[in-house]
Amino acid sequence: MDNVMIVTGGSRGIGAATARLGAAAGYRVCLSYRGNEAAAQAVVDEIEQHGGTAIAVAADVGNETDILQLFRTTDERLGPVTALVNNAGILERQMRVQDMDAERLSRILAVNVTGSILCAREAIRRMSTAHGGQGGAIVNLSSVAARLGAPNEYVDYAATKGAIDTFTLGLAKELADEGIRVNAVRPGIIYTDIHASGGEPGRVDRLKESVPMKRGGRADEVAQAILWLLSDAASYTTGTIIDVTGGR
Ligand code: NAP
């Protein structure tokens, strides 16, 4: 099987680690990003320096036109996708639900939920054996917040990740006899820039003593679980959610 991976939000953090590991495992990688072109290009350069193949495409997963363009560009430059990592996700400033407005909720639902479902739709149209495809695998990025609820920080974000868990279970069953496996990874608290967008860049260090392993996780530790779920080693695994949380 040709191995073509799309990683949404692959310019930084968990997505960049997944793109690097994916390229090292032999995937031709398309990583998308929203605004930080230099960061995306740096990941592409690093992959190419190690002999891999990668491209970067600017595409806001909160915008359907951008998603269509992301998949078309991948078709043209790398071939049809066989592995989709729905990684792009946002959270907003920490606050209680009583203070959240509709614009914030629209943004977070559009990127974290609608964007993931639309990317999956485009992948299904290319991968499904029912549409003449050769099959494939999808991994969605959930969060331990789906289990814990993120009270006083971002209950809205946690709820989008609960939606991702349910989406994963339903889509896995819908596609199980069409050659597509669908799974999710629920990271705990991982050292990436996402915590700064919540207004607390030092959040991992504040919370790490509450983790049974007494440390935050690294992006590459999450990427390893993603790569396993995408690989043939996980050939009988679908509708599964793997926690990568240090025991949290
Ligand atoms: P991050 O460091 O903030 O990186 C986010 C990535 O997504 C960047 O490449 C960013 O691109 C891209 N992105 C943001 N908004 C986008 C949009 N609308 N369209 C396309 N790309 C977009 O995030 P991370 O911590 O690696 O998180 C990755 C995933 O893991 C997310 O789904 C997150 O919810 C989940 N997660 C993270 C943690 C954690 O502790 N870090 C825990 C649980 C779950 P630009 O660089 O161009 O902005």
PDB file of C-alpha atoms and ligand atoms in Angstrom:
ATOM      1  CA  MET A   1       0.000   0.000   0.000  1.00  0.00           C
ATOM      2  CA  ASP A   2       1.175   3.521  -0.779  1.00  0.00           C
ATOM      3  CA  ASN A   3       1.554   5.408   2.461  1.00  0.00           C
ATOM      4  CA  VAL A   4       0.430   9.032   2.353  1.00  0.00           C
ATOM      5  CA  MET A   5      -0.231  10.793   5.650  1.00  0.00           C
ATOM      6  CA  ILE A   6      -2.078  14.044   6.267  1.00  0.00           C
ATOM      7  CA  VAL A   7      -1.418  15.581   9.683  1.00  0.00           C
ATOM      8  CA  THR A   8      -3.564  18.630  10.372  1.00  0.00           C
ATOM      9  CA  GLY A   9      -1.761  21.155  12.543  1.00  0.00           C
ATOM     10  CA  GLY A  10       1.605  19.576  11.814  1.00  0.00           C
ATOM     11  CA  SER A  11       3.755  22.668  12.205  1.00  0.00           C
ATOM     12  CA  ARG A  12       4.221  22.438  15.966  1.00  0.00           C
ATOM     13  CA  GLY A  13       3.728  20.260  19.018  1.00  0.00           C
ATOM     14  CA  ILE A  14       2.152  16.813  18.727  1.00  0.00           C
ATOM     15  CA  GLY A  15       1.388  17.259  15.016  1.00  0.00           C
ATOM     16  CA  ALA A  16       5.014  18.100  14.162  1.00  0.00           C
ATOM     17  CA  ALA A  17       6.252  15.102  16.193  1.00  0.00           C
ATOM     18  CA  THR A  18       3.767  12.886  14.320  1.00  0.00           C
ATOM     19  CA  ALA A  19       4.881  14.242  10.941  1.00  0.00           C
ATOM     20  CA  ARG A  20       8.550  13.545  11.805  1.00  0.00           C
ATOM     21  CA  LEU A  21       7.862  10.014  13.051  1.00  0.00           C
ATOM     22  CA  GLY A  22       5.546   9.318  10.125  1.00  0.00           C
ATOM     23  CA  ALA A  23       8.185  10.356   7.604  1.00  0.00           C
ATOM     24  CA  ALA A  24      10.772   8.218   9.390  1.00  0.00           C
ATOM     25  CA  ALA A  25       8.343   5.275   9.119  1.00  0.00           C
ATOM     26  CA  GLY A  26       8.119   5.764   5.344  1.00  0.00           C
ATOM     27  CA  TYR A  27       4.990   7.880   4.918  1.00  0.00           C
ATOM     28  CA  ARG A  28       4.972  10.745   2.434  1.00  0.00           C
ATOM     29  CA  VAL A  29       3.636  13.478   4.698  1.00  0.00           C
ATOM     30  CA  CYS A  30       1.426  16.487   4.096  1.00  0.00           C
ATOM     31  CA  LEU A  31       1.316  18.678   7.164  1.00  0.00           C
ATOM     32  CA  SER A  32      -1.179  21.496   7.377  1.00  0.00           C
ATOM     33  CA  TYR A  33      -0.966  24.635   9.431  1.00  0.00           C
ATOM     34  CA  ARG A  34      -3.066  27.715   9.973  1.00  0.00           C
ATOM     35  CA  GLY A  35      -0.676  30.685  10.077  1.00  0.00           C
ATOM     36  CA  ASN A  36       2.885  29.825  11.084  1.00  0.00           C
ATOM     37  CA  GLU A  37       4.436  29.109   7.685  1.00  0.00           C
ATOM     38  CA  ALA A  38       8.025  29.312   8.949  1.00  0.00           C
ATOM     39  CA  ALA A  39       7.391  26.646  11.602  1.00  0.00           C
ATOM     40  CA  ALA A  40       5.716  24.374   9.032  1.00  0.00           C
ATOM     41  CA  GLN A  41       8.555  24.821   6.558  1.00  0.00           C
ATOM     42  CA  ALA A  42      11.107  24.035   9.283  1.00  0.00           C
ATOM     43  CA  VAL A  43       9.399  20.662   9.885  1.00  0.00           C
ATOM     44  CA  VAL A  44       9.401  19.951   6.124  1.00  0.00           C
ATOM     45  CA  ASP A  45      13.102  20.888   5.880  1.00  0.00           C
ATOM     46  CA  GLU A  46      13.996  18.630   8.795  1.00  0.00           C
ATOM     47  CA  ILE A  47      12.117  15.687   7.260  1.00  0.00           C
ATOM     48  CA  GLU A  48      13.800  16.230   3.889  1.00  0.00           C
ATOM     49  CA  GLN A  49      17.243  16.465   5.535  1.00  0.00           C
ATOM     50  CA  HIS A  50      16.603  12.973   6.908  1.00  0.00           C
ATOM     51  CA  GLY A  51      15.700  11.674   3.445  1.00  0.00           C
ATOM     52  CA  GLY A  52      11.911  11.820   3.832  1.00  0.00           C
ATOM     53  CA  THR A  53       9.191  13.417   1.717  1.00  0.00           C
ATOM     54  CA  ALA A  54       6.969  16.164   3.102  1.00  0.00           C
ATOM     55  CA  ILE A  55       4.951  19.172   2.004  1.00  0.00           C
ATOM     56  CA  ALA A  56       3.267  21.907   4.035  1.00  0.00           C
ATOM     57  CA  VAL A  57      -0.120  23.374   3.109  1.00  0.00           C
ATOM     58  CA  ALA A  58      -1.766  26.393   4.712  1.00  0.00           C
ATOM     59  CA  ALA A  59      -5.311  25.286   5.519  1.00  0.00           C
ATOM     60  CA  ASP A  60      -7.608  26.387   8.328  1.00  0.00           C
ATOM     61  CA  VAL A  61      -9.588  23.301   9.353  1.00  0.00           C
ATOM     62  CA  GLY A  62     -12.314  25.665  10.517  1.00  0.00           C
ATOM     63  CA  ASN A  63     -12.947  26.452   6.828  1.00  0.00           C
ATOM     64  CA  GLU A  64     -14.421  23.837   4.473  1.00  0.00           C
ATOM     65  CA  THR A  65     -12.912  25.392   1.332  1.00  0.00           C
ATOM     66  CA  ASP A  66      -9.445  25.163   2.900  1.00  0.00           C
ATOM     67  CA  ILE A  67     -10.048  21.502   3.807  1.00  0.00           C
ATOM     68  CA  LEU A  68     -11.043  20.647   0.218  1.00  0.00           C
ATOM     69  CA  GLN A  69      -7.914  22.392  -1.033  1.00  0.00           C
ATOM     70  CA  LEU A  70      -5.732  20.535   1.498  1.00  0.00           C
ATOM     71  CA  PHE A  71      -6.901  17.141   0.235  1.00  0.00           C
ATOM     72  CA  ARG A  72      -6.718  18.159  -3.450  1.00  0.00           C
ATOM     73  CA  THR A  73      -3.159  19.413  -3.027  1.00  0.00           C
ATOM     74  CA  THR A  74      -2.215  16.153  -1.336  1.00  0.00           C
ATOM     75  CA  ASP A  75      -3.820  14.153  -4.188  1.00  0.00           C
ATOM     76  CA  GLU A  76      -1.799  16.102  -6.753  1.00  0.00           C
ATOM     77  CA  ARG A  77       1.560  16.185  -5.014  1.00  0.00           C
ATOM     78  CA  LEU A  78       1.701  12.950  -2.965  1.00  0.00           C
ATOM     79  CA  GLY A  79      -1.236  10.789  -4.054  1.00  0.00           C
ATOM     80  CA  PRO A  80      -4.470   9.980  -2.212  1.00  0.00           C
ATOM     81  CA  VAL A  81      -4.282   9.945   1.569  1.00  0.00           C
ATOM     82  CA  THR A  82      -4.052   6.579   3.356  1.00  0.00           C
ATOM     83  CA  ALA A  83      -3.506   7.876   6.904  1.00  0.00           C
ATOM     84  CA  LEU A  84      -5.277  10.904   8.399  1.00  0.00           C
ATOM     85  CA  VAL A  85      -4.279  12.402  11.742  1.00  0.00           C
ATOM     86  CA  ASN A  86      -6.967  14.837  12.894  1.00  0.00           C
ATOM     87  CA  ASN A  87      -4.590  16.724  15.146  1.00  0.00           C
ATOM     88  CA  ALA A  88      -5.347  20.450  14.686  1.00  0.00           C
ATOM     89  CA  GLY A  89      -7.108  21.670  17.795  1.00  0.00           C
ATOM     90  CA  ILE A  90      -7.462  24.872  19.765  1.00  0.00           C
ATOM     91  CA  LEU A  91      -8.349  26.008  23.216  1.00  0.00           C
ATOM     92  CA  GLU A  92      -9.026  29.537  24.335  1.00  0.00           C
ATOM     93  CA  ARG A  93      -8.308  31.557  27.462  1.00  0.00           C
ATOM     94  CA  GLN A  94      -9.120  29.828  30.693  1.00  0.00           C
ATOM     95  CA  MET A  95     -12.514  30.932  32.018  1.00  0.00           C
ATOM     96  CA  ARG A  96     -15.680  29.607  33.580  1.00  0.00           C
ATOM     97  CA  VAL A  97     -18.673  28.713  31.401  1.00  0.00           C
ATOM     98  CA  GLN A  98     -20.630  31.631  32.909  1.00  0.00           C
ATOM     99  CA  ASP A  99     -18.286  34.009  31.051  1.00  0.00           C
ATOM    100  CA  MET A 100     -18.104  32.310  27.609  1.00  0.00           C
ATOM    101  CA  ASP A 101     -19.649  33.983  24.554  1.00  0.00           C
ATOM    102  CA  ALA A 102     -21.092  32.471  21.376  1.00  0.00           C
ATOM    103  CA  GLU A 103     -18.171  33.561  19.158  1.00  0.00           C
ATOM    104  CA  ARG A 104     -15.725  31.603  21.285  1.00  0.00           C
ATOM    105  CA  LEU A 105     -17.928  28.509  21.225  1.00  0.00           C
ATOM    106  CA  SER A 106     -18.384  28.757  17.436  1.00  0.00           C
ATOM    107  CA  ARG A 107     -14.622  28.969  16.895  1.00  0.00           C
ATOM    108  CA  ILE A 108     -13.756  26.011  19.056  1.00  0.00           C
ATOM    109  CA  LEU A 109     -16.548  23.812  17.676  1.00  0.00           C
ATOM    110  CA  ALA A 110     -15.641  24.723  14.085  1.00  0.00           C
ATOM    111  CA  VAL A 111     -11.989  23.742  14.472  1.00  0.00           C
ATOM    112  CA  ASN A 112     -12.090  20.863  16.960  1.00  0.00           C
ATOM    113  CA  VAL A 113     -15.302  19.117  15.900  1.00  0.00           C
ATOM    114  CA  THR A 114     -16.578  20.233  12.477  1.00  0.00           C
ATOM    115  CA  GLY A 115     -13.030  20.421  11.088  1.00  0.00           C
ATOM    116  CA  SER A 116     -12.201  16.890  12.233  1.00  0.00           C
ATOM    117  CA  ILE A 117     -15.432  15.468  10.820  1.00  0.00           C
ATOM    118  CA  LEU A 118     -14.991  17.226   7.459  1.00  0.00           C
ATOM    119  CA  CYS A 119     -11.376  16.050   7.173  1.00  0.00           C
ATOM    120  CA  ALA A 120     -12.557  12.509   7.936  1.00  0.00           C
ATOM    121  CA  ARG A 121     -15.208  12.854   5.221  1.00  0.00           C
ATOM    122  CA  GLU A 122     -12.588  13.809   2.640  1.00  0.00           C
ATOM    123  CA  ALA A 123     -10.354  10.926   3.754  1.00  0.00           C
ATOM    124  CA  ILE A 124     -13.239   8.418   3.566  1.00  0.00           C
ATOM    125  CA  ARG A 125     -14.036   9.472  -0.001  1.00  0.00           C
ATOM    126  CA  ARG A 126     -10.474   8.561  -0.964  1.00  0.00           C
ATOM    127  CA  MET A 127      -9.785   5.544   1.298  1.00  0.00           C
ATOM    128  CA  SER A 128     -13.017   3.556   1.435  1.00  0.00           C
ATOM    129  CA  THR A 129     -13.050   0.273  -0.447  1.00  0.00           C
ATOM    130  CA  ALA A 130     -16.736   1.048  -1.085  1.00  0.00           C
ATOM    131  CA  HIS A 131     -15.534   4.017  -3.203  1.00  0.00           C
ATOM    132  CA  GLY A 132     -12.764   2.075  -4.946  1.00  0.00           C
ATOM    133  CA  GLY A 133     -10.067   3.119  -2.475  1.00  0.00           C
ATOM    134  CA  GLN A 134      -7.384   0.917  -0.938  1.00  0.00           C
ATOM    135  CA  GLY A 135      -8.411   1.425   2.700  1.00  0.00           C
ATOM    136  CA  GLY A 136      -6.579   3.377   5.375  1.00  0.00           C
ATOM    137  CA  ALA A 137      -6.601   4.574   8.959  1.00  0.00           C
ATOM    138  CA  ILE A 138      -7.729   7.668  10.840  1.00  0.00           C
ATOM    139  CA  VAL A 139      -6.503   8.811  14.247  1.00  0.00           C
ATOM    140  CA  ASN A 140      -8.352  11.606  16.039  1.00  0.00           C
ATOM    141  CA  LEU A 141      -6.749  13.683  18.795  1.00  0.00           C
ATOM    142  CA  SER A 142      -8.979  13.720  21.825  1.00  0.00           C
ATOM    143  CA  SER A 143      -7.816  14.780  25.300  1.00  0.00           C
ATOM    144  CA  VAL A 144      -7.874  13.525  28.856  1.00  0.00           C
ATOM    145  CA  ALA A 145     -10.081  16.600  29.326  1.00  0.00           C
ATOM    146  CA  ALA A 146     -12.902  14.546  27.772  1.00  0.00           C
ATOM    147  CA  ARG A 147     -12.755  12.369  30.918  1.00  0.00           C
ATOM    148  CA  LEU A 148     -11.975  15.091  33.473  1.00  0.00           C
ATOM    149  CA  GLY A 149     -14.102  17.979  32.147  1.00  0.00           C
ATOM    150  CA  ALA A 150     -11.506  20.788  32.633  1.00  0.00           C
ATOM    151  CA  PRO A 151     -13.593  22.717  35.206  1.00  0.00           C
ATOM    152  CA  ASN A 152     -12.684  26.416  35.647  1.00  0.00           C
ATOM    153  CA  GLU A 153     -10.296  26.202  32.687  1.00  0.00           C
ATOM    154  CA  TYR A 154     -12.094  25.223  29.473  1.00  0.00           C
ATOM    155  CA  VAL A 155     -15.169  23.056  29.790  1.00  0.00           C
ATOM    156  CA  ASP A 156     -16.000  23.997  26.173  1.00  0.00           C
ATOM    157  CA  TYR A 157     -12.728  22.472  24.949  1.00  0.00           C
ATOM    158  CA  ALA A 158     -13.317  19.347  27.060  1.00  0.00           C
ATOM    159  CA  ALA A 159     -16.796  18.998  25.538  1.00  0.00           C
ATOM    160  CA  THR A 160     -15.357  19.161  22.000  1.00  0.00           C
ATOM    161  CA  LYS A 161     -13.023  16.321  22.929  1.00  0.00           C
ATOM    162  CA  GLY A 162     -15.947  14.320  24.318  1.00  0.00           C
ATOM    163  CA  ALA A 163     -17.523  14.791  20.895  1.00  0.00           C
ATOM    164  CA  ILE A 164     -14.328  13.487  19.284  1.00  0.00           C
ATOM    165  CA  ASP A 165     -14.473  10.346  21.443  1.00  0.00           C
ATOM    166  CA  THR A 166     -18.054   9.642  20.352  1.00  0.00           C
ATOM    167  CA  PHE A 167     -17.285  10.489  16.732  1.00  0.00           C
ATOM    168  CA  THR A 168     -14.397   7.991  16.843  1.00  0.00           C
ATOM    169  CA  LEU A 169     -16.593   5.177  18.162  1.00  0.00           C
ATOM    170  CA  GLY A 170     -19.392   5.748  15.664  1.00  0.00           C
ATOM    171  CA  LEU A 171     -17.194   6.289  12.632  1.00  0.00           C
ATOM    172  CA  ALA A 172     -15.127   3.189  13.440  1.00  0.00           C
ATOM    173  CA  LYS A 173     -18.261   1.031  13.342  1.00  0.00           C
ATOM    174  CA  GLU A 174     -19.577   2.765  10.214  1.00  0.00           C
ATOM    175  CA  LEU A 175     -16.349   2.064   8.300  1.00  0.00           C
ATOM    176  CA  ALA A 176     -15.234  -1.233   9.807  1.00  0.00           C
ATOM    177  CA  ASP A 177     -16.058  -3.262   6.701  1.00  0.00           C
ATOM    178  CA  GLU A 178     -14.776  -0.626   4.267  1.00  0.00           C
ATOM    179  CA  GLY A 179     -11.061  -1.059   5.011  1.00  0.00           C
ATOM    180  CA  ILE A 180     -10.764   1.989   7.288  1.00  0.00           C
ATOM    181  CA  ARG A 181      -9.834   1.797  10.968  1.00  0.00           C
ATOM    182  CA  VAL A 182     -10.672   4.785  13.187  1.00  0.00           C
ATOM    183  CA  ASN A 183      -9.111   5.313  16.607  1.00  0.00           C
ATOM    184  CA  ALA A 184      -8.267   8.153  18.975  1.00  0.00           C
ATOM    185  CA  VAL A 185      -5.466   9.160  21.302  1.00  0.00           C
ATOM    186  CA  ARG A 186      -6.212  11.047  24.522  1.00  0.00           C
ATOM    187  CA  PRO A 187      -3.076  12.928  25.602  1.00  0.00           C
ATOM    188  CA  GLY A 188      -2.682  14.128  29.180  1.00  0.00           C
ATOM    189  CA  ILE A 189      -0.668  17.270  29.860  1.00  0.00           C
ATOM    190  CA  ILE A 190       2.018  17.534  27.211  1.00  0.00           C
ATOM    191  CA  TYR A 191       4.754  20.169  26.801  1.00  0.00           C
ATOM    192  CA  THR A 192       3.544  22.174  23.749  1.00  0.00           C
ATOM    193  CA  ASP A 193       2.537  25.766  22.969  1.00  0.00           C
ATOM    194  CA  ILE A 194      -1.189  25.032  23.345  1.00  0.00           C
ATOM    195  CA  HIS A 195      -1.151  25.952  27.047  1.00  0.00           C
ATOM    196  CA  ALA A 196       0.025  29.491  26.197  1.00  0.00           C
ATOM    197  CA  SER A 197      -3.136  30.024  24.162  1.00  0.00           C
ATOM    198  CA  GLY A 198      -5.099  29.226  27.318  1.00  0.00           C
ATOM    199  CA  GLY A 199      -3.163  32.057  29.007  1.00  0.00           C
ATOM    200  CA  GLU A 200      -0.910  29.794  31.113  1.00  0.00           C
ATOM    201  CA  PRO A 201       2.325  28.801  29.339  1.00  0.00           C
ATOM    202  CA  GLY A 202       3.588  27.132  32.545  1.00  0.00           C
ATOM    203  CA  ARG A 203       0.484  24.953  33.029  1.00  0.00           C
ATOM    204  CA  VAL A 204       2.281  21.629  32.587  1.00  0.00           C
ATOM    205  CA  ASP A 205       4.784  22.425  35.325  1.00  0.00           C
ATOM    206  CA  ARG A 206       2.009  23.645  37.663  1.00  0.00           C
ATOM    207  CA  LEU A 207       0.085  20.381  37.254  1.00  0.00           C
ATOM    208  CA  LYS A 208       2.818  17.805  36.841  1.00  0.00           C
ATOM    209  CA  GLU A 209       2.862  16.767  40.526  1.00  0.00           C
ATOM    210  CA  SER A 210      -0.783  15.679  40.109  1.00  0.00           C
ATOM    211  CA  VAL A 211       0.245  13.205  37.404  1.00  0.00           C
ATOM    212  CA  PRO A 212       0.992   9.730  38.819  1.00  0.00           C
ATOM    213  CA  MET A 213       4.290   9.717  36.863  1.00  0.00           C
ATOM    214  CA  LYS A 214       5.063  13.204  38.314  1.00  0.00           C
ATOM    215  CA  ARG A 215       5.954  14.737  34.958  1.00  0.00           C
ATOM    216  CA  GLY A 216       4.419  16.215  31.830  1.00  0.00           C
ATOM    217  CA  GLY A 217       4.534  14.234  28.601  1.00  0.00           C
ATOM    218  CA  ARG A 218       6.506  14.900  25.436  1.00  0.00           C
ATOM    219  CA  ALA A 219       4.960  15.323  21.993  1.00  0.00           C
ATOM    220  CA  ASP A 220       6.944  12.366  20.640  1.00  0.00           C
ATOM    221  CA  GLU A 221       5.457  10.091  23.341  1.00  0.00           C
ATOM    222  CA  VAL A 222       1.994  10.908  21.989  1.00  0.00           C
ATOM    223  CA  ALA A 223       3.159  10.548  18.382  1.00  0.00           C
ATOM    224  CA  GLN A 224       4.353   6.977  19.078  1.00  0.00           C
ATOM    225  CA  ALA A 225       0.808   5.938  20.031  1.00  0.00           C
ATOM    226  CA  ILE A 226      -0.593   7.651  16.922  1.00  0.00           C
ATOM    227  CA  LEU A 227       1.896   5.883  14.651  1.00  0.00           C
ATOM    228  CA  TRP A 228       1.097   2.501  16.204  1.00  0.00           C
ATOM    229  CA  LEU A 229      -2.648   2.994  15.666  1.00  0.00           C
ATOM    230  CA  LEU A 230      -2.012   3.927  12.019  1.00  0.00           C
ATOM    231  CA  SER A 231       0.296   0.978  11.401  1.00  0.00           C
ATOM    232  CA  ASP A 232      -0.476  -2.568  10.278  1.00  0.00           C
ATOM    233  CA  ALA A 233       0.579  -3.681  13.778  1.00  0.00           C
ATOM    234  CA  ALA A 234      -2.850  -2.372  14.857  1.00  0.00           C
ATOM    235  CA  SER A 235      -4.694  -4.201  12.076  1.00  0.00           C
ATOM    236  CA  TYR A 236      -7.471  -5.535  14.366  1.00  0.00           C
ATOM    237  CA  THR A 237      -7.827  -2.320  16.399  1.00  0.00           C
ATOM    238  CA  THR A 238     -10.678   0.068  15.629  1.00  0.00           C
ATOM    239  CA  GLY A 239     -12.953   2.238  17.764  1.00  0.00           C
ATOM    240  CA  THR A 240     -10.272   2.313  20.469  1.00  0.00           C
ATOM    241  CA  ILE A 241      -9.148   5.298  22.517  1.00  0.00           C
ATOM    242  CA  ILE A 242      -5.621   5.158  23.938  1.00  0.00           C
ATOM    243  CA  ASP A 243      -4.792   7.369  26.926  1.00  0.00           C
ATOM    244  CA  VAL A 244      -1.231   8.737  26.896  1.00  0.00           C
ATOM    245  CA  THR A 245      -1.353  10.495  30.238  1.00  0.00           C
ATOM    246  CA  GLY A 246       1.358   9.220  32.584  1.00  0.00           C
ATOM    247  CA  GLY A 247      -1.450   7.557  34.527  1.00  0.00           C
ATOM    248  CA  ARG A 248      -3.571  10.702  34.953  1.00  0.00           C
TER     249      ARG A 248
HETATM  250  P1  NAP B   1      -0.188  23.276  19.513  1.00  0.00           P
HETATM  251  O1  NAP B   1       1.191  23.091  20.023  1.00  0.00           O
HETATM  252  O2  NAP B   1      -0.959  24.487  19.928  1.00  0.00           O
HETATM  253  O3  NAP B   1      -0.147  23.189  17.918  1.00  0.00           O
HETATM  254  C1  NAP B   1      -1.332  23.364  17.226  1.00  0.00           C
HETATM  255  C2  NAP B   1      -1.114  23.048  15.767  1.00  0.00           C
HETATM  256  O4  NAP B   1      -2.387  23.135  15.124  1.00  0.00           O
HETATM  257  C3  NAP B   1      -0.219  24.030  15.064  1.00  0.00           C
HETATM  258  O5  NAP B   1       0.439  23.338  14.009  1.00  0.00           O
HETATM  259  C4  NAP B   1      -1.207  25.051  14.500  1.00  0.00           C
HETATM  260  O6  NAP B   1      -0.747  25.721  13.332  1.00  0.00           O
HETATM  261  C5  NAP B   1      -2.350  24.148  14.126  1.00  0.00           C
HETATM  262  N1  NAP B   1      -3.637  24.803  14.089  1.00  0.00           N
HETATM  263  C6  NAP B   1      -4.238  25.551  15.043  1.00  0.00           C
HETATM  264  N2  NAP B   1      -5.437  25.969  14.619  1.00  0.00           N
HETATM  265  C7  NAP B   1      -5.599  25.463  13.372  1.00  0.00           C
HETATM  266  C8  NAP B   1      -6.611  25.548  12.394  1.00  0.00           C
HETATM  267  N3  NAP B   1      -7.741  26.248  12.624  1.00  0.00           N
HETATM  268  N4  NAP B   1      -6.434  24.932  11.230  1.00  0.00           N
HETATM  269  C9  NAP B   1      -5.304  24.230  10.964  1.00  0.00           C
HETATM  270  N5  NAP B   1      -4.291  24.104  11.840  1.00  0.00           N
HETATM  271  C10 NAP B   1      -4.448  24.725  13.028  1.00  0.00           C
HETATM  272  O7  NAP B   1      -1.116  22.019  19.899  1.00  0.00           O
HETATM  273  P2  NAP B   1      -0.732  20.597  20.545  1.00  0.00           P
HETATM  274  O8  NAP B   1      -0.604  20.766  22.003  1.00  0.00           O
HETATM  275  O9  NAP B   1       0.338  19.947  19.762  1.00  0.00           O
HETATM  276  O10 NAP B   1      -2.125  19.841  20.330  1.00  0.00           O
HETATM  277  C11 NAP B   1      -2.378  18.983  19.250  1.00  0.00           C
HETATM  278  C12 NAP B   1      -3.676  18.243  19.531  1.00  0.00           C
HETATM  279  O11 NAP B   1      -3.559  17.511  20.738  1.00  0.00           O
HETATM  280  C13 NAP B   1      -4.894  19.152  19.706  1.00  0.00           C
HETATM  281  O12 NAP B   1      -6.024  18.561  19.131  1.00  0.00           O
HETATM  282  C14 NAP B   1      -5.037  19.229  21.210  1.00  0.00           C
HETATM  283  O13 NAP B   1      -6.348  19.512  21.596  1.00  0.00           O
HETATM  284  C15 NAP B   1      -4.600  17.841  21.615  1.00  0.00           C
HETATM  285  N6  NAP B   1      -4.143  17.755  23.005  1.00  0.00           N
HETATM  286  C16 NAP B   1      -3.048  18.420  23.441  1.00  0.00           C
HETATM  287  C17 NAP B   1      -2.673  18.311  24.771  1.00  0.00           C
HETATM  288  C18 NAP B   1      -1.469  19.009  25.346  1.00  0.00           C
HETATM  289  O14 NAP B   1      -1.287  18.987  26.559  1.00  0.00           O
HETATM  290  N7  NAP B   1      -0.630  19.636  24.543  1.00  0.00           N
HETATM  291  C19 NAP B   1      -3.432  17.545  25.646  1.00  0.00           C
HETATM  292  C20 NAP B   1      -4.550  16.891  25.168  1.00  0.00           C
HETATM  293  C21 NAP B   1      -4.901  16.990  23.846  1.00  0.00           C
HETATM  294  P3  NAP B   1      -0.017  27.180  13.377  1.00  0.00           P
HETATM  295  O15 NAP B   1       1.359  26.903  13.912  1.00  0.00           O
HETATM  296  O16 NAP B   1       0.000  27.667  11.989  1.00  0.00           O
HETATM  297  O17 NAP B   1      -0.831  28.005  14.315  1.00  0.00           O
END
